[in-house]
Amino acid sequence: MPLPIGHSLAGYLTYLGVERDVTFRRWKIILLYLFCANLPDLDILPGFLMGLPNRYHHGISHSLGFAILAGMLVILYKRWRGHGHLLRSLSITSGLYFTHVLLDCLIVDTSFPYGVQLLWPLSSQYVISPVLLFPTVYKANTSGAFLGSLFQFGNLKLIGVELLYFLPLVGAAHLILRRRRERP
Ligand SMILES: [Zn+2]
């Protein structure tokens, strides 16, 4: 996984690209985008509770099938609450989720099986990009050491790379939006 910083910036970029009214006053909407952009990594929780946080990480939770499932759950919730724009909600939620999965295909993976189950349920094969853009994330295999391991020095490199990729894109998106607003 890129760290939550990278996934959150990707979610924020999606927010800037998709929403018409993009102000920080809509912080609850922004938080929803960031939540969906990080959602697949909740697969760490069940393993974490069992003492092995990586046990289910990058399995079927990181797949096209789960991306669609997440969108369907949002649709069910919105229908229950009587809200509209269901197709839009489906595409945004599933899009954010699947973008996370695709980003995870681009990171150096040092533990077998490499990559994620990208196309599950169509295929159970693990997929990793032939071109890797992110250095590996250092994380412990036991719950006791897991959270502390995320703060080790090696992960600073990954944070730096994530900021290097995403901050210029966020800056450019803000610039484009500002110019668009100022256009007569
Ligand atoms: Zn992930």
PDB file of C-alpha atoms and ligand atoms in Angstrom:
ATOM      1  CA  MET A   1       0.000   0.000   0.000  1.00  0.00           C
ATOM      2  CA  PRO A   2       1.049   3.522  -0.493  1.00  0.00           C
ATOM      3  CA  LEU A   3       0.496   5.075   2.937  1.00  0.00           C
ATOM      4  CA  PRO A   4      -2.765   6.871   3.837  1.00  0.00           C
ATOM      5  CA  ILE A   5      -1.108  10.155   2.797  1.00  0.00           C
ATOM      6  CA  GLY A   6      -0.846   9.051  -0.839  1.00  0.00           C
ATOM      7  CA  HIS A   7      -4.300   7.482  -0.933  1.00  0.00           C
ATOM      8  CA  SER A   8      -5.841  10.544   0.727  1.00  0.00           C
ATOM      9  CA  LEU A   9      -4.212  12.898  -1.779  1.00  0.00           C
ATOM     10  CA  ALA A  10      -5.524  10.695  -4.604  1.00  0.00           C
ATOM     11  CA  GLY A  11      -8.996  10.907  -3.026  1.00  0.00           C
ATOM     12  CA  TYR A  12      -8.701  14.674  -2.717  1.00  0.00           C
ATOM     13  CA  LEU A  13      -7.678  14.911  -6.378  1.00  0.00           C
ATOM     14  CA  THR A  14     -10.786  12.942  -7.297  1.00  0.00           C
ATOM     15  CA  TYR A  15     -12.868  15.336  -5.192  1.00  0.00           C
ATOM     16  CA  LEU A  16     -11.401  18.296  -7.090  1.00  0.00           C
ATOM     17  CA  GLY A  17     -12.067  16.622 -10.418  1.00  0.00           C
ATOM     18  CA  VAL A  18     -15.595  15.413  -9.730  1.00  0.00           C
ATOM     19  CA  GLU A  19     -17.352  17.978  -7.530  1.00  0.00           C
ATOM     20  CA  ARG A  20     -18.612  21.296  -8.873  1.00  0.00           C
ATOM     21  CA  ASP A  21     -18.433  23.218  -5.596  1.00  0.00           C
ATOM     22  CA  VAL A  22     -14.934  22.596  -4.262  1.00  0.00           C
ATOM     23  CA  THR A  23     -14.443  24.650  -1.121  1.00  0.00           C
ATOM     24  CA  PHE A  24     -13.048  23.588   2.244  1.00  0.00           C
ATOM     25  CA  ARG A  25     -16.442  24.476   3.736  1.00  0.00           C
ATOM     26  CA  ARG A  26     -17.538  21.095   2.401  1.00  0.00           C
ATOM     27  CA  TRP A  27     -15.087  19.317   4.680  1.00  0.00           C
ATOM     28  CA  LYS A  28     -17.535  16.515   5.452  1.00  0.00           C
ATOM     29  CA  ILE A  29     -17.748  15.640   1.748  1.00  0.00           C
ATOM     30  CA  ILE A  30     -13.955  15.836   1.499  1.00  0.00           C
ATOM     31  CA  LEU A  31     -13.635  13.453   4.459  1.00  0.00           C
ATOM     32  CA  LEU A  32     -16.000  11.022   2.722  1.00  0.00           C
ATOM     33  CA  TYR A  33     -13.782  11.053  -0.363  1.00  0.00           C
ATOM     34  CA  LEU A  34     -10.694  10.439   1.785  1.00  0.00           C
ATOM     35  CA  PHE A  35     -12.455   7.630   3.657  1.00  0.00           C
ATOM     36  CA  CYS A  36     -13.434   5.840   0.428  1.00  0.00           C
ATOM     37  CA  ALA A  37      -9.917   6.348  -0.950  1.00  0.00           C
ATOM     38  CA  ASN A  38      -8.504   4.497   2.090  1.00  0.00           C
ATOM     39  CA  LEU A  39     -11.323   1.983   2.527  1.00  0.00           C
ATOM     40  CA  PRO A  40      -9.571  -1.141   1.114  1.00  0.00           C
ATOM     41  CA  ASP A  41      -6.897  -0.952   3.826  1.00  0.00           C
ATOM     42  CA  LEU A  42      -9.502  -1.719   6.488  1.00  0.00           C
ATOM     43  CA  ASP A  43      -8.603  -5.304   5.533  1.00  0.00           C
ATOM     44  CA  ILE A  44      -5.770  -4.910   8.039  1.00  0.00           C
ATOM     45  CA  LEU A  45      -8.261  -4.837  10.937  1.00  0.00           C
ATOM     46  CA  PRO A  46      -9.409  -8.494  11.077  1.00  0.00           C
ATOM     47  CA  GLY A  47      -5.817  -9.738  10.891  1.00  0.00           C
ATOM     48  CA  PHE A  48      -4.741  -7.112  13.402  1.00  0.00           C
ATOM     49  CA  LEU A  49      -7.286  -8.430  15.888  1.00  0.00           C
ATOM     50  CA  MET A  50      -5.881 -11.939  15.334  1.00  0.00           C
ATOM     51  CA  GLY A  51      -2.313 -10.745  15.895  1.00  0.00           C
ATOM     52  CA  LEU A  52      -1.309 -10.916  12.204  1.00  0.00           C
ATOM     53  CA  PRO A  53      -2.194  -7.584  10.544  1.00  0.00           C
ATOM     54  CA  ASN A  54      -0.979  -8.570   7.061  1.00  0.00           C
ATOM     55  CA  ARG A  55      -2.915 -11.830   6.950  1.00  0.00           C
ATOM     56  CA  TYR A  56      -5.811 -10.575   4.787  1.00  0.00           C
ATOM     57  CA  HIS A  57      -4.090  -7.467   3.435  1.00  0.00           C
ATOM     58  CA  HIS A  58      -4.065  -7.169  -0.381  1.00  0.00           C
ATOM     59  CA  GLY A  59      -6.402 -10.152  -0.803  1.00  0.00           C
ATOM     60  CA  ILE A  60      -9.875  -9.956  -2.311  1.00  0.00           C
ATOM     61  CA  SER A  61     -10.506  -6.696  -0.463  1.00  0.00           C
ATOM     62  CA  HIS A  62      -8.151  -5.143  -3.022  1.00  0.00           C
ATOM     63  CA  SER A  63     -10.096  -6.102  -6.143  1.00  0.00           C
ATOM     64  CA  LEU A  64     -12.525  -4.955  -8.794  1.00  0.00           C
ATOM     65  CA  GLY A  65     -15.245  -7.068  -7.155  1.00  0.00           C
ATOM     66  CA  PHE A  66     -14.930  -5.304  -3.797  1.00  0.00           C
ATOM     67  CA  ALA A  67     -14.786  -1.906  -5.526  1.00  0.00           C
ATOM     68  CA  ILE A  68     -18.162  -2.629  -7.136  1.00  0.00           C
ATOM     69  CA  LEU A  69     -19.494  -4.048  -3.864  1.00  0.00           C
ATOM     70  CA  ALA A  70     -18.537  -0.841  -2.016  1.00  0.00           C
ATOM     71  CA  GLY A  71     -20.414   1.213  -4.616  1.00  0.00           C
ATOM     72  CA  MET A  72     -23.465  -1.067  -4.339  1.00  0.00           C
ATOM     73  CA  LEU A  73     -23.520  -0.675  -0.535  1.00  0.00           C
ATOM     74  CA  VAL A  74     -23.517   3.096  -0.911  1.00  0.00           C
ATOM     75  CA  ILE A  75     -26.408   2.837  -3.382  1.00  0.00           C
ATOM     76  CA  LEU A  76     -28.392   0.683  -0.948  1.00  0.00           C
ATOM     77  CA  TYR A  77     -27.774   3.193   1.842  1.00  0.00           C
ATOM     78  CA  LYS A  78     -28.778   6.150  -0.349  1.00  0.00           C
ATOM     79  CA  ARG A  79     -31.935   4.395  -1.546  1.00  0.00           C
ATOM     80  CA  TRP A  80     -32.839   3.602   2.049  1.00  0.00           C
ATOM     81  CA  ARG A  81     -32.373   7.285   2.927  1.00  0.00           C
ATOM     82  CA  GLY A  82     -34.363   8.352  -0.164  1.00  0.00           C
ATOM     83  CA  HIS A  83     -31.449  10.149  -1.842  1.00  0.00           C
ATOM     84  CA  GLY A  84     -30.944  10.444  -5.610  1.00  0.00           C
ATOM     85  CA  HIS A  85     -27.942  10.437  -7.961  1.00  0.00           C
ATOM     86  CA  LEU A  86     -27.413   6.732  -7.351  1.00  0.00           C
ATOM     87  CA  LEU A  87     -25.364   6.026 -10.474  1.00  0.00           C
ATOM     88  CA  ARG A  88     -23.082   8.972  -9.684  1.00  0.00           C
ATOM     89  CA  SER A  89     -22.554   7.693  -6.140  1.00  0.00           C
ATOM     90  CA  LEU A  90     -21.797   4.202  -7.448  1.00  0.00           C
ATOM     91  CA  SER A  91     -19.209   5.438  -9.924  1.00  0.00           C
ATOM     92  CA  ILE A  92     -17.503   7.807  -7.448  1.00  0.00           C
ATOM     93  CA  THR A  93     -17.333   5.235  -4.624  1.00  0.00           C
ATOM     94  CA  SER A  94     -16.225   2.360  -6.837  1.00  0.00           C
ATOM     95  CA  GLY A  95     -13.837   4.670  -8.690  1.00  0.00           C
ATOM     96  CA  LEU A  96     -12.170   5.848  -5.469  1.00  0.00           C
ATOM     97  CA  TYR A  97     -11.943   2.285  -4.190  1.00  0.00           C
ATOM     98  CA  PHE A  98     -10.496   0.882  -7.412  1.00  0.00           C
ATOM     99  CA  THR A  99      -8.033   3.762  -7.752  1.00  0.00           C
ATOM    100  CA  HIS A 100      -6.661   2.705  -4.358  1.00  0.00           C
ATOM    101  CA  VAL A 101      -6.308  -0.873  -5.637  1.00  0.00           C
ATOM    102  CA  LEU A 102      -4.522   0.282  -8.806  1.00  0.00           C
ATOM    103  CA  LEU A 103      -2.120   2.443  -6.782  1.00  0.00           C
ATOM    104  CA  ASP A 104      -1.291  -0.587  -4.652  1.00  0.00           C
ATOM    105  CA  CYS A 105      -0.255  -2.439  -7.840  1.00  0.00           C
ATOM    106  CA  LEU A 106       2.455   0.184  -8.306  1.00  0.00           C
ATOM    107  CA  ILE A 107       4.318  -0.318  -5.042  1.00  0.00           C
ATOM    108  CA  VAL A 108       7.366  -2.524  -4.463  1.00  0.00           C
ATOM    109  CA  ASP A 109       6.052  -5.615  -2.668  1.00  0.00           C
ATOM    110  CA  THR A 110       8.620  -7.645  -0.741  1.00  0.00           C
ATOM    111  CA  SER A 111       6.339 -10.383   0.568  1.00  0.00           C
ATOM    112  CA  PHE A 112       4.790 -13.197  -1.458  1.00  0.00           C
ATOM    113  CA  PRO A 113       2.191 -13.237  -3.024  1.00  0.00           C
ATOM    114  CA  TYR A 114       3.218 -10.026  -4.780  1.00  0.00           C
ATOM    115  CA  GLY A 115       0.614  -7.412  -5.678  1.00  0.00           C
ATOM    116  CA  VAL A 116      -3.158  -7.572  -5.202  1.00  0.00           C
ATOM    117  CA  GLN A 117      -6.034  -9.798  -6.381  1.00  0.00           C
ATOM    118  CA  LEU A 118      -6.914  -7.102  -8.901  1.00  0.00           C
ATOM    119  CA  LEU A 119      -9.609  -8.853 -10.945  1.00  0.00           C
ATOM    120  CA  TRP A 120     -11.285 -10.999  -8.284  1.00  0.00           C
ATOM    121  CA  PRO A 121     -13.868 -12.638  -8.700  1.00  0.00           C
ATOM    122  CA  LEU A 122     -12.984 -12.950 -12.413  1.00  0.00           C
ATOM    123  CA  SER A 123      -9.503 -14.160 -11.463  1.00  0.00           C
ATOM    124  CA  SER A 124      -7.851 -14.979  -8.136  1.00  0.00           C
ATOM    125  CA  GLN A 125      -4.390 -14.229  -9.502  1.00  0.00           C
ATOM    126  CA  TYR A 126      -2.248 -11.631  -7.748  1.00  0.00           C
ATOM    127  CA  VAL A 127      -1.271  -8.771 -10.046  1.00  0.00           C
ATOM    128  CA  ILE A 128       1.594  -6.300  -9.732  1.00  0.00           C
ATOM    129  CA  SER A 129       2.622  -3.682 -12.263  1.00  0.00           C
ATOM    130  CA  PRO A 130       5.802  -4.394 -14.262  1.00  0.00           C
ATOM    131  CA  VAL A 131       6.713  -0.740 -13.570  1.00  0.00           C
ATOM    132  CA  LEU A 132       6.746   0.126  -9.854  1.00  0.00           C
ATOM    133  CA  LEU A 133       6.450   3.800  -8.914  1.00  0.00           C
ATOM    134  CA  PHE A 134       6.438   3.596  -5.107  1.00  0.00           C
ATOM    135  CA  PRO A 135       9.144   2.199  -2.785  1.00  0.00           C
ATOM    136  CA  THR A 136       8.091  -0.493  -0.352  1.00  0.00           C
ATOM    137  CA  VAL A 137       6.272   0.215   2.888  1.00  0.00           C
ATOM    138  CA  TYR A 138       7.989  -1.093   6.014  1.00  0.00           C
ATOM    139  CA  LYS A 139       5.478  -2.779   8.303  1.00  0.00           C
ATOM    140  CA  ALA A 140       5.754  -5.457  10.956  1.00  0.00           C
ATOM    141  CA  ASN A 141       3.943  -8.800  10.681  1.00  0.00           C
ATOM    142  CA  THR A 142       2.693  -8.831  14.264  1.00  0.00           C
ATOM    143  CA  SER A 143       0.031  -6.585  15.751  1.00  0.00           C
ATOM    144  CA  GLY A 144       2.183  -5.612  18.723  1.00  0.00           C
ATOM    145  CA  ALA A 145       4.868  -4.118  16.503  1.00  0.00           C
ATOM    146  CA  PHE A 146       2.683  -3.028  13.577  1.00  0.00           C
ATOM    147  CA  LEU A 147       1.753   0.579  14.416  1.00  0.00           C
ATOM    148  CA  GLY A 148       5.245   1.431  15.649  1.00  0.00           C
ATOM    149  CA  SER A 149       6.781  -0.066  12.500  1.00  0.00           C
ATOM    150  CA  LEU A 150       4.891   2.381  10.278  1.00  0.00           C
ATOM    151  CA  PHE A 151       6.824   5.242  11.857  1.00  0.00           C
ATOM    152  CA  GLN A 152      10.262   3.879  11.051  1.00  0.00           C
ATOM    153  CA  PHE A 153      12.685   5.955   9.017  1.00  0.00           C
ATOM    154  CA  GLY A 154      12.386   3.850   5.838  1.00  0.00           C
ATOM    155  CA  ASN A 155       8.781   4.909   5.371  1.00  0.00           C
ATOM    156  CA  LEU A 156       9.824   8.569   5.136  1.00  0.00           C
ATOM    157  CA  LYS A 157      11.117   7.784   1.644  1.00  0.00           C
ATOM    158  CA  LEU A 158       7.687   6.488   0.638  1.00  0.00           C
ATOM    159  CA  ILE A 159       5.985   9.565   2.106  1.00  0.00           C
ATOM    160  CA  GLY A 160       8.431  11.769   0.175  1.00  0.00           C
ATOM    161  CA  VAL A 161       7.672   9.963  -3.101  1.00  0.00           C
ATOM    162  CA  GLU A 162       3.916  10.184  -2.488  1.00  0.00           C
ATOM    163  CA  LEU A 163       4.166  13.927  -1.860  1.00  0.00           C
ATOM    164  CA  LEU A 164       6.400  14.320  -4.907  1.00  0.00           C
ATOM    165  CA  TYR A 165       3.798  12.699  -7.167  1.00  0.00           C
ATOM    166  CA  PHE A 166       0.590  14.074  -5.727  1.00  0.00           C
ATOM    167  CA  LEU A 167       1.281  17.596  -4.440  1.00  0.00           C
ATOM    168  CA  PRO A 168       2.099  19.038  -7.915  1.00  0.00           C
ATOM    169  CA  LEU A 169      -1.105  17.444  -9.237  1.00  0.00           C
ATOM    170  CA  VAL A 170      -3.165  18.927  -6.389  1.00  0.00           C
ATOM    171  CA  GLY A 171      -1.538  22.325  -6.988  1.00  0.00           C
ATOM    172  CA  ALA A 172      -2.241  22.126 -10.722  1.00  0.00           C
ATOM    173  CA  ALA A 173      -5.861  21.105 -10.103  1.00  0.00           C
ATOM    174  CA  HIS A 174      -6.380  24.091  -7.772  1.00  0.00           C
ATOM    175  CA  LEU A 175      -4.816  26.402 -10.357  1.00  0.00           C
ATOM    176  CA  ILE A 176      -7.064  25.118 -13.138  1.00  0.00           C
ATOM    177  CA  LEU A 177     -10.156  25.428 -10.941  1.00  0.00           C
ATOM    178  CA  ARG A 178      -9.242  28.977  -9.906  1.00  0.00           C
ATOM    179  CA  ARG A 179      -8.702  30.037 -13.525  1.00  0.00           C
ATOM    180  CA  ARG A 180     -12.011  28.473 -14.460  1.00  0.00           C
ATOM    181  CA  ARG A 181     -13.779  30.408 -11.692  1.00  0.00           C
ATOM    182  CA  GLU A 182     -12.156  33.680 -12.748  1.00  0.00           C
ATOM    183  CA  ARG A 183     -13.082  33.221 -16.405  1.00  0.00           C
ATOM    184  CA  PRO A 184     -15.719  35.798 -17.385  1.00  0.00           C
TER     185      PRO A 184
HETATM  186 ZN    ZN B   1      -4.282  -0.845   0.055  1.00  0.00          ZN
END
